[in-house]
Amino acid sequence: MFDKLTEKISDAFRFVAGKSTITEKNIDDAVEAIKMALLEADVNLRVVRRFVNSTIEEAKGEKVLRAVDPGQQFIKIVHDKMVSFLGDTEKGPTGRPAQELQLKGPDTITVILMLGLQGSGKTTSSAKLALRLKKEGRKPLLAACDLIRPAAIEQLSVLAGQIDVPVYKEEGTTDTLRVYRGALDYAKKNLIDTLIVDTTGRLQLDEPMMEELSRLKDLSKPDELLLVADAMTGQSAVDIAKAFEEKIGLTGVILTKFDSDTRGGAALSLKTITGKPLKFVGIGEKPEDFEPFYPERAAGRILGMGDVVSLVEKAQEVIDEKEALELQKKIEKETLTLEDWLEQLRAVKKMGSLKSMLGMIPGLAGKINEEDLDKADLKYQEAILSSMTRKERQNHLIIGPSRRARIARGSGTSVAEVARLLKKFEKMRVMMKRMAKTGKGMSMPGMLS
Ligand code: GDP
């Protein structure tokens, strides 16, 4: 669903990614490319403007321009902005994030009104939600309160049968409130904890529908008012959501037909335009084809690099900027010691599996020599370095043959291995100095090869 957008945004990052310094012009170029990508994906113009302005404002701050790895900082800003445009982290009435379903405890009945136009997928989504809640151990009841569409009651009954969830219906009446009362009564008598109400939908927004829904809302005092909207209709799904929010009030939105070939603009615009989060997406016709919407994951998918963001966060946890800058200076002055190397090794170890870490960087894993990633090798290196005295680590030139033998014994390795490590270190110092001079910065994998 976001494929095209992902491709374009990844392309936009080429202006900043991998550079050791970036300029305001680089940021402008990247943001302009992101703007085009969002517009092409049918994201609402107001949303695009807001996104672009807030990204530029933050990205041009000191934090990015002076960062050790400005490209990744920039990507992280775009990612975080996208998460906040996609989702709601504020608390809902039950204390859970407003993004999630607000369910009361099992002793009270949670009421969920499903709203939407005909054909949006409202009836199907009611059954999908019921199945999901049933799997979570709740006892849902489907109430057939769409009394306008001729086949709606029958369709809901068939779906309820398929997922083995009870359905409450009354044939031959047009009184929605009466059916609702009947359903609530049934729910109380049958230990139901969640009442999912399939309400009346019409072909277009009209007053009679809104009035009926208002009355139903007043009577039922629902915990959730979920609008079901068809993602394939793009921006008009957002307009419909806005109208429902203004007339009835919503707590969230379900976008159906997310499996179709839509461009994703509706998903990205909903929260900003209506103020209400997208809570679920429908991804097929079957009752199981239903997923909660996770803003973090969606943003990761859109940027095509969700894992890189967590990698940057992880790296920020273990290496602070000042330390990294000091290291850089040492490299330039060729005063880097084995002591620094040991520190780096430990930092890498703290980040978790090296292989998985490198696997998070798109296109990098394949380019790195397998041997360099050998964890056992890292362990050896750490053992050897730990067996040296601090003095030796601060000046490796004092490590003569007898010291090498002692270090080998202490670390359970051989003299040859100690010698290999020292040689590697010498080579690395030269290489890193060269890298620092050419302005390419240094990378962790470089230190380990
Ligand atoms: P209602 O009039 O709003 O109750 O709409 P329905 O629930 O009857 O759905 C209309 C059509 O859309 C049906 O053919 C559904 O099978 C289909 N539909 C609903 N949700 C999805 C979805 O997430 N993906 C796909 N591909 N089809 C869906």
XYZ file of C-alpha atoms in Angstrom, residues 7-340:
334
model
C 10.353 4.292 -2.868
C 10.106 8.062 -3.352
C 10.949 8.923 0.236
C 13.959 6.622 0.318
C 15.060 8.427 -2.800
C 14.660 11.786 -1.045
C 17.011 10.677 1.709
C 19.869 10.460 -0.752
C 20.373 14.213 -0.252
C 21.384 13.677 3.350
C 22.163 10.030 4.067
C 25.735 8.981 4.635
C 27.146 12.508 4.642
C 29.405 13.568 7.469
C 28.173 17.152 7.196
C 24.981 18.436 5.665
C 24.015 21.931 4.650
C 20.735 23.790 4.789
C 20.528 23.312 1.042
C 20.742 19.515 1.475
C 17.860 19.697 3.932
C 15.811 21.883 1.571
C 16.374 19.439 -1.281
C 15.445 16.411 0.812
C 12.331 18.106 2.211
C 11.247 19.220 -1.268
C 11.564 15.637 -2.524
C 9.566 14.362 0.470
C 6.909 16.988 -0.233
C 6.523 15.789 -3.821
C 6.335 12.179 -2.652
C 3.561 13.012 -0.171
C 1.585 15.002 -2.725
C 1.852 12.173 -5.220
C 0.570 9.790 -2.554
C -2.560 11.940 -2.346
C -1.839 13.315 1.101
C -3.974 16.333 1.941
C -2.259 19.589 0.972
C -2.692 21.146 4.408
C -1.120 18.087 5.983
C 1.814 18.209 3.577
C 2.432 21.875 4.352
C 2.351 21.299 8.062
C 4.641 18.302 7.759
C 7.147 20.163 5.607
C 7.234 23.277 7.774
C 7.702 21.468 11.035
C 10.356 19.175 9.567
C 12.368 22.084 8.169
C 12.136 23.999 11.409
C 13.492 21.139 13.454
C 16.018 19.876 10.928
C 17.696 23.234 10.554
C 18.357 23.452 14.257
C 21.794 22.937 15.720
C 21.015 19.362 16.608
C 21.104 18.139 13.041
C 23.667 20.378 11.441
C 26.167 19.753 14.230
C 25.374 16.107 14.780
C 27.968 13.398 14.332
C 25.766 11.709 11.790
C 23.474 14.445 10.533
C 21.841 12.343 7.822
C 20.549 9.836 10.317
C 19.431 12.577 12.673
C 17.435 14.057 9.831
C 15.833 10.716 9.010
C 14.934 10.290 12.647
C 13.208 13.679 12.690
C 11.184 12.764 9.593
C 10.313 9.432 11.198
C 9.190 10.977 14.478
C 7.118 13.585 12.661
C 5.482 10.885 10.602
C 4.614 8.890 13.717
C 2.933 11.926 15.251
C 1.045 12.610 12.016
C -0.146 9.020 11.897
C -1.119 8.385 15.468
C -2.254 9.607 18.800
C -0.160 9.077 21.890
C -2.491 10.954 24.222
C -4.363 9.011 26.832
C -7.951 7.974 26.180
C -10.707 7.713 28.830
C -9.563 4.264 29.980
C -5.999 5.411 30.493
C -4.712 3.603 27.406
C -3.391 5.642 24.467
C -6.265 7.140 22.458
C -4.828 5.208 19.514
C -6.027 1.955 21.078
C -9.531 0.638 21.599
C -10.992 1.973 24.847
C -12.383 -1.147 26.450
C -13.908 -1.172 29.906
C -13.421 -4.049 32.300
C -15.392 -7.256 31.697
C -17.977 -6.426 34.373
C -19.400 -3.502 32.433
C -20.599 -3.427 28.857
C -18.389 -1.513 26.445
C -20.448 -0.041 23.619
C -18.909 0.445 20.184
C -20.905 2.236 17.490
C -19.801 1.483 13.938
C -20.571 4.383 11.612
C -20.079 4.845 7.883
C -21.591 5.159 4.449
C -23.003 2.194 2.568
C -20.365 0.135 0.863
C -17.568 1.414 3.101
C -17.202 -2.016 4.710
C -19.046 -1.217 7.934
C -20.856 -4.541 8.306
C -17.763 -6.555 7.420
C -15.631 -4.510 9.826
C -18.161 -5.020 12.642
C -17.685 -8.773 12.288
C -13.912 -8.415 11.971
C -13.758 -6.406 15.178
C -15.985 -8.938 16.959
C -13.680 -11.784 15.918
C -10.639 -9.898 17.105
C -12.174 -9.174 20.507
C -13.348 -12.757 20.842
C -9.799 -13.961 20.228
C -8.650 -11.615 22.983
C -10.975 -13.384 25.393
C -13.854 -10.936 25.372
C -17.520 -11.753 24.880
C -18.824 -9.592 22.048
C -22.365 -9.269 20.714
C -23.162 -7.900 17.274
C -26.279 -5.723 17.125
C -27.954 -5.386 13.720
C -29.006 -1.734 13.789
C -28.562 -1.006 10.085
C -32.231 -1.103 9.196
C -31.969 0.782 5.909
C -29.783 -1.379 3.683
C -32.007 -4.319 2.740
C -29.477 -7.105 3.135
C -27.513 -5.718 6.077
C -29.206 -7.777 8.803
C -28.850 -10.969 6.843
C -25.207 -10.223 5.990
C -24.345 -9.529 9.615
C -26.063 -12.749 10.707
C -24.101 -14.803 8.168
C -20.799 -13.225 9.231
C -21.652 -13.708 12.915
C -22.320 -17.384 12.195
C -18.941 -17.739 10.487
C -17.047 -16.356 13.457
C -19.325 -17.904 16.046
C -20.324 -14.676 17.751
C -23.945 -14.032 18.807
C -25.974 -11.491 16.885
C -29.032 -9.581 18.062
C -31.622 -8.681 15.417
C -35.279 -7.748 15.107
C -36.896 -8.117 11.712
C -39.702 -5.906 10.428
C -38.915 -2.739 12.369
C -37.366 0.575 11.374
C -36.877 1.726 14.958
C -33.137 1.647 15.545
C -33.381 2.741 19.174
C -35.758 -0.106 19.925
C -33.353 -2.664 18.433
C -30.491 -1.139 20.416
C -32.427 -1.414 23.678
C -33.234 -5.026 22.866
C -29.571 -5.748 22.169
C -28.463 -4.143 25.433
C -31.018 -6.181 27.318
C -29.778 -9.361 25.667
C -26.190 -8.389 26.461
C -26.943 -7.900 30.157
C -28.671 -11.255 30.407
C -25.940 -13.134 28.559
C -22.802 -11.791 30.234
C -21.733 -9.943 27.116
C -18.919 -7.445 27.735
C -18.729 -5.690 24.348
C -21.650 -4.546 22.247
C -20.729 -3.811 18.642
C -23.497 -1.904 16.892
C -23.719 -1.944 13.089
C -25.550 1.338 12.489
C -27.432 2.677 9.520
C -25.372 3.709 6.522
C -26.610 5.616 3.516
C -25.234 6.252 0.094
C -24.256 9.762 1.010
C -24.062 12.050 3.990
C -27.558 13.236 4.787
C -29.506 14.752 7.626
C -31.845 11.845 8.456
C -28.862 9.522 8.917
C -27.022 12.018 11.100
C -30.120 12.626 13.204
C -30.693 8.937 13.753
C -27.051 8.435 14.707
C -27.197 11.366 17.111
C -30.187 9.856 18.861
C -28.465 6.494 19.059
C -25.368 8.137 20.470
C -27.394 9.951 23.144
C -29.107 6.730 24.147
C -26.092 4.429 24.122
C -23.367 6.755 25.421
C -20.794 4.759 23.488
C -17.194 4.188 24.540
C -16.121 4.145 20.918
C -17.575 5.847 17.863
C -15.651 4.303 15.009
C -16.041 5.575 11.494
C -15.521 2.961 8.809
C -14.137 4.589 5.666
C -12.984 3.181 2.351
C -9.284 3.864 1.755
C -9.819 3.556 -1.983
C -11.792 6.793 -2.005
C -8.641 8.672 -0.930
C -9.237 12.219 0.222
C -12.999 11.803 0.201
C -12.582 9.274 3.034
C -10.957 12.117 4.972
C -13.797 14.532 4.092
C -16.372 11.983 5.233
C -14.494 11.474 8.499
C -14.408 15.220 9.032
C -18.162 15.500 8.484
C -18.897 12.661 10.928
C -16.546 14.145 13.481
C -18.282 17.514 13.266
C -21.848 16.189 13.351
C -21.630 13.196 15.667
C -18.138 13.096 17.115
C -15.729 10.202 16.613
C -13.179 8.387 18.729
C -11.362 6.793 15.820
C -11.390 5.565 12.259
C -11.156 2.187 10.547
C -9.833 2.320 6.991
C -10.983 -0.601 4.867
C -9.573 -1.959 1.619
C -6.060 -1.156 2.739
C -5.095 -4.203 0.699
C -6.078 -2.414 -2.483
C -3.846 -0.383 -4.676
C -4.497 2.952 -3.015
C -1.783 5.495 -2.534
C -2.050 5.832 1.211
C -2.855 9.536 1.345
C -5.989 9.025 3.419
C -4.122 7.195 6.171
C -1.568 9.976 6.381
C -4.093 12.795 6.425
C -6.784 11.463 8.756
C -5.323 12.222 12.135
C -4.201 15.756 11.256
C -7.453 16.744 9.553
C -9.948 15.116 11.919
C -7.889 14.990 15.103
C -8.929 11.336 15.467
C -6.587 8.387 15.180
C -6.751 5.595 12.653
C -7.272 2.557 14.886
C -7.655 -0.391 12.525
C -7.219 -1.244 8.888
C -9.103 -3.804 6.829
C -6.800 -5.784 4.602
C -9.152 -8.196 2.810
C -12.680 -9.527 2.700
C -12.350 -12.324 5.258
C -13.128 -11.792 8.975
C -9.446 -12.329 9.861
C -8.263 -9.644 7.436
C -8.080 -6.938 10.050
C -5.178 -5.305 11.878
C -4.640 -2.655 14.524
C -2.882 0.320 13.019
C 0.539 0.958 14.564
C 1.819 4.437 13.673
C 5.421 3.471 14.488
C 5.414 0.496 12.182
C 3.598 2.326 9.418
C 6.094 5.181 9.573
C 8.930 2.657 9.455
C 7.404 1.017 6.441
C 6.808 4.315 4.665
C 10.388 5.399 5.220
C 11.634 1.985 4.168
C 14.002 2.055 7.089
C 12.154 1.543 10.311
C 14.997 -0.474 11.725
C 17.558 2.188 11.094
C 15.660 4.477 13.405
C 15.856 2.052 16.274
C 19.499 1.548 15.410
C 20.172 5.266 15.703
C 18.364 5.304 19.016
C 20.362 2.351 20.242
C 23.610 3.919 19.156
C 22.645 7.141 20.878
C 22.152 5.219 24.068
C 25.665 3.834 24.115
C 27.814 6.442 22.452
C 27.211 10.014 23.328
C 28.150 12.726 20.911
C 30.935 14.183 22.991
C 32.652 10.842 23.337
C 32.422 10.295 19.616
C 33.918 13.688 18.890
C 36.797 13.069 21.276
C 37.430 9.815 19.518
C 37.456 11.556 16.188
C 40.055 14.028 17.451
C 42.233 11.218 18.735
C 42.081 9.527 15.380
C 43.117 12.674 13.581
C 46.032 13.187 15.912
C 46.939 9.530 15.787
C 46.690 9.300 19.561
C 44.124 6.557 19.462
C 45.014 3.801 21.885
C 44.080 0.216 22.549
C 42.209 1.590 25.558
C 39.841 3.395 23.146
